[in-house]
Tab-separated table of C-alpha atoms in Angstrom:
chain	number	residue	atom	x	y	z
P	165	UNK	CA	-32.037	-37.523	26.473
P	166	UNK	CA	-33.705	-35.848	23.499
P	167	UNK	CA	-33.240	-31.911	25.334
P	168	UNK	CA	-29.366	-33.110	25.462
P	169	UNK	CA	-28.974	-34.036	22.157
P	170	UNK	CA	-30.921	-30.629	21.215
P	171	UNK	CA	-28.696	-28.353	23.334
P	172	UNK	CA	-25.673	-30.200	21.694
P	173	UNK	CA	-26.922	-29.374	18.294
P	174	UNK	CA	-27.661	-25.861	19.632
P	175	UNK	CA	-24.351	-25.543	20.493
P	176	UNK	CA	-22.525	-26.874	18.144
P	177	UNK	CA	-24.618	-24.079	15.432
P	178	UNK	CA	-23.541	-21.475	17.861
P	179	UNK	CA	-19.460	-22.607	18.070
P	180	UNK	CA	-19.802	-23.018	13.889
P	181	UNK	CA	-20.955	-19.476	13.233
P	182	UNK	CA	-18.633	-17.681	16.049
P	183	UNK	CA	-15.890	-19.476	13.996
P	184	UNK	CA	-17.309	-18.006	10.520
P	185	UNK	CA	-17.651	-14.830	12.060
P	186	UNK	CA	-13.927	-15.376	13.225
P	187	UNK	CA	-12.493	-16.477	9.879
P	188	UNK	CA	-14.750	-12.957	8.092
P	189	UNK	CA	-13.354	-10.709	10.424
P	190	UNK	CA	-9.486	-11.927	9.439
P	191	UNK	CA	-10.472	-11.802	5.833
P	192	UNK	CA	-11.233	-8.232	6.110
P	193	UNK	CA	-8.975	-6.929	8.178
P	194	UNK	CA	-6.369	-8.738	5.191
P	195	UNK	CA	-5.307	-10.691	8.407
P	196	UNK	CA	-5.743	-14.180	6.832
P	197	UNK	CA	-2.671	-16.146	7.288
P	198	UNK	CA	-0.875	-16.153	10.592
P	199	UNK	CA	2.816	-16.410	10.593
P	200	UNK	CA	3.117	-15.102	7.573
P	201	UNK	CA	4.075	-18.732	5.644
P	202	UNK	CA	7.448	-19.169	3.430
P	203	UNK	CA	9.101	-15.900	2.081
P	204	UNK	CA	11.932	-13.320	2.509
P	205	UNK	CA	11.480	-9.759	3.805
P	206	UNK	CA	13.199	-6.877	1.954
P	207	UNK	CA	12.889	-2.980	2.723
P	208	UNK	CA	12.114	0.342	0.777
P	209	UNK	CA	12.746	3.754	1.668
P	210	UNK	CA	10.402	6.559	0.596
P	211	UNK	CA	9.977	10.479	1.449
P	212	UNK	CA	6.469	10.313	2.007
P	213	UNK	CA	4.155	6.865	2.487
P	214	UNK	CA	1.137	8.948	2.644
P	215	UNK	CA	-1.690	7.149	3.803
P	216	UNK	CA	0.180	3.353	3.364
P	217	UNK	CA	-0.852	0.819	5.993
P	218	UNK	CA	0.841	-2.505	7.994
P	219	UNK	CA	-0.475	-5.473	5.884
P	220	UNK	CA	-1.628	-2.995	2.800
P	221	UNK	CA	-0.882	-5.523	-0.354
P	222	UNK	CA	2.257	-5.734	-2.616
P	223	UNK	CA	1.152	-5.672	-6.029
P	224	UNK	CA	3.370	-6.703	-9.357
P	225	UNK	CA	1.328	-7.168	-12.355
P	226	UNK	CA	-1.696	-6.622	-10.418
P	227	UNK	CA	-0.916	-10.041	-8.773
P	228	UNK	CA	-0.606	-10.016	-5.063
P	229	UNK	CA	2.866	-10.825	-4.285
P	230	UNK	CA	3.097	-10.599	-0.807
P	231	UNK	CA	1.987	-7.790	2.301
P	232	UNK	CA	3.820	-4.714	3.701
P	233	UNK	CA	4.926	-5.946	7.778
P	234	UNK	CA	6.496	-3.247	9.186
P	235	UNK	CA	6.761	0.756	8.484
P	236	UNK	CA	8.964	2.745	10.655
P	237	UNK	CA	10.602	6.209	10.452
P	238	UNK	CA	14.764	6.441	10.237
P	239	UNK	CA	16.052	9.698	12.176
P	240	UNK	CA	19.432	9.860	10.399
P	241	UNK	CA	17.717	9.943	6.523
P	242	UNK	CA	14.457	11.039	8.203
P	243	UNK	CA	12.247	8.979	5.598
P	244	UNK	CA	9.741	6.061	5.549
P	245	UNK	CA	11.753	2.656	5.627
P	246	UNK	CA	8.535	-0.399	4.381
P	247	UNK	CA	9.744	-3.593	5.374
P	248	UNK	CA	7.847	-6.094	2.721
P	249	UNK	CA	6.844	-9.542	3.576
P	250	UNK	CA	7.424	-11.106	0.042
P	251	UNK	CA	6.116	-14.657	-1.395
P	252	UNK	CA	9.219	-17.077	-1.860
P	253	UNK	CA	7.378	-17.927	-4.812
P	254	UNK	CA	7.922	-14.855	-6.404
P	255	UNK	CA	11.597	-14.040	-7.259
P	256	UNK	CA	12.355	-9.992	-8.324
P	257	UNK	CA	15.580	-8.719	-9.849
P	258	UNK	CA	17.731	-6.843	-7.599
P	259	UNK	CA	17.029	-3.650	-9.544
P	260	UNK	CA	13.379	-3.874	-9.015
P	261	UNK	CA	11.446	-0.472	-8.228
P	262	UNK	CA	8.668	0.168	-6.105
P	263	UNK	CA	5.684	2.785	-5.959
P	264	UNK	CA	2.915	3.598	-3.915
P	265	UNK	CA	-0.176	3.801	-5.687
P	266	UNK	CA	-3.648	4.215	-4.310
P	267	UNK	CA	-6.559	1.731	-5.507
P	268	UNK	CA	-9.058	3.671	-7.387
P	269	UNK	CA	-9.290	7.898	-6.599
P	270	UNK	CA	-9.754	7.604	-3.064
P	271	UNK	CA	-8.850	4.214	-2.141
P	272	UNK	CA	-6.643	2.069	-0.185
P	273	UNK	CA	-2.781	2.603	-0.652
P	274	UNK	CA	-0.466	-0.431	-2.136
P	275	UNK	CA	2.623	-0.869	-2.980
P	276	UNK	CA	3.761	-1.885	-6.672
P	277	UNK	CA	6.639	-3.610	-7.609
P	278	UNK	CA	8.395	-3.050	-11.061
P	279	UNK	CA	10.778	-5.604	-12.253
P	280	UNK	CA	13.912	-4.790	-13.258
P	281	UNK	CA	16.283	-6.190	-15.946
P	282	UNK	CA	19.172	-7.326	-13.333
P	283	UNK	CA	20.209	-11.000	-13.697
P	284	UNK	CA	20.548	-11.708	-9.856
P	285	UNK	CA	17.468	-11.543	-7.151
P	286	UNK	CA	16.376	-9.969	-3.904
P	287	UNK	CA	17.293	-12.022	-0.978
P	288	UNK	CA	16.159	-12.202	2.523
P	289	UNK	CA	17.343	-8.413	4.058
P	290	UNK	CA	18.044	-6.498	0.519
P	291	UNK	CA	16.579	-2.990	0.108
P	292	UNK	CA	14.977	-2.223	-2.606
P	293	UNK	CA	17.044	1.295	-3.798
P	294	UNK	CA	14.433	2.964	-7.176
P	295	UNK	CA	11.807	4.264	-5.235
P	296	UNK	CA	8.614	6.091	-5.932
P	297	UNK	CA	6.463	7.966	-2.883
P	298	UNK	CA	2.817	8.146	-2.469
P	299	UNK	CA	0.840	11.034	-4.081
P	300	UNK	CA	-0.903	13.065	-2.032
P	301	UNK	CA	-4.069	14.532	-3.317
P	302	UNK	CA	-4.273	17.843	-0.714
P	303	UNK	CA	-1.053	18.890	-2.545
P	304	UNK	CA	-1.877	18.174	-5.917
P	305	UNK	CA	-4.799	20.402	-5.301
P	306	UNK	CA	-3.063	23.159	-3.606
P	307	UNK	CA	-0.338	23.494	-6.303
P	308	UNK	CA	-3.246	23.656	-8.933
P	309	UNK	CA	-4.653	26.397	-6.616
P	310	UNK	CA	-1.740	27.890	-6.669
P	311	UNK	CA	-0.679	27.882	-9.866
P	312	UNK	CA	-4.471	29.262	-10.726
P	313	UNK	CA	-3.802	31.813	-8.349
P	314	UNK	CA	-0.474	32.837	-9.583
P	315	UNK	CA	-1.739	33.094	-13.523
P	316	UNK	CA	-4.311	35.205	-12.700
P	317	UNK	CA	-2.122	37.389	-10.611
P	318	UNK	CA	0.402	37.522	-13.947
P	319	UNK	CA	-1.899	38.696	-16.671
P	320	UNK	CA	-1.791	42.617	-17.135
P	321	UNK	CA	-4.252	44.816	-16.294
P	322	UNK	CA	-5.303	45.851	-20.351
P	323	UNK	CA	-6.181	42.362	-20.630
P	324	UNK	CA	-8.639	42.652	-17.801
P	325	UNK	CA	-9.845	45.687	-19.704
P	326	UNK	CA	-10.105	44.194	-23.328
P	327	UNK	CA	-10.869	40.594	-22.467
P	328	UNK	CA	-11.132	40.108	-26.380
P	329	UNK	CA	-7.971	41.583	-27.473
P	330	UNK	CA	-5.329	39.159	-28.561
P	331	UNK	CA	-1.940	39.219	-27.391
């Protein structure tokens, strides 16, 4: 009787910290709710979505406002279109913009919303038309290159001669 009751307790341990190990893997993979709860979906399209993920977070304010839950590519426009998984708590005027921004200098991409001024909301299926794409660092640094290159290629040879003299 007493090995039962230890091999119960046993198990029961083991089944409690599979489940915490469960519920911390959803937690980091941002996986936390299934279903998705109460809210409305609305879509964005955007040139480039750089490195923007399926359930990357929608940020207004710095508040979390709801998750992206689809990207897809659209062959007639050929862009990004972001369908957003929005809060039904959170209400945004139909003229609402939204960026991609990255978390830190090299961190995860999200996607920011910017109120507008327009009296009537998004609703379930609206787009979202003011737009802003991601940045992506590899060409920010090869049009600084470039532009390095290309003002070094401009200035005349007697200034390479008198590096002193003054225009």
């Amino acid at each position: 009787m007493e090995r039962t009751l230890l091999d119960f307790w046993v198990g029961l341990f083991v089944a409690a910290g599979l489940a915490a190990l469960f519920a911390l893997a959803l937690k980091v993979s941002n996986a936390d709710s299934f279903g998705g709860g109460a809210g409305y979906t609305v879509t964005a399209s955007f040139d480039n979505i750089g490195g923007l993920k399926v359930r990357a977070p929608v940020k207004s304010a710095g508040v979390l406002v709801g998750r992206v839950s689809d990207i897809r590519f659209d062959n007639k426009t050929y862009n990004a279109v972001v369908t957003l998984r929005l809060d039904s708590k959170y209400q945004f005027p139909r003229d609402t913009s939204a960026a991609i921004m990255t978390s830190g200098l090299l961190g995860e991409q999200y996607l920011a919303l910017e109120p507008g001024a327009d009296e009537r909301n998004l609703k379930q299926g609206d787009a979202i038309r003011i737009t802003q794409s991601a940045v992506v660092l590899e060409n920010l640094i090869s049009q600084f290159l470039y532009n390095k290159a290309s003002d070094a290629s401009s200035s005349s040879p007697e200034d390479a001669q008198h590096p002193g003299a003054k225009p």
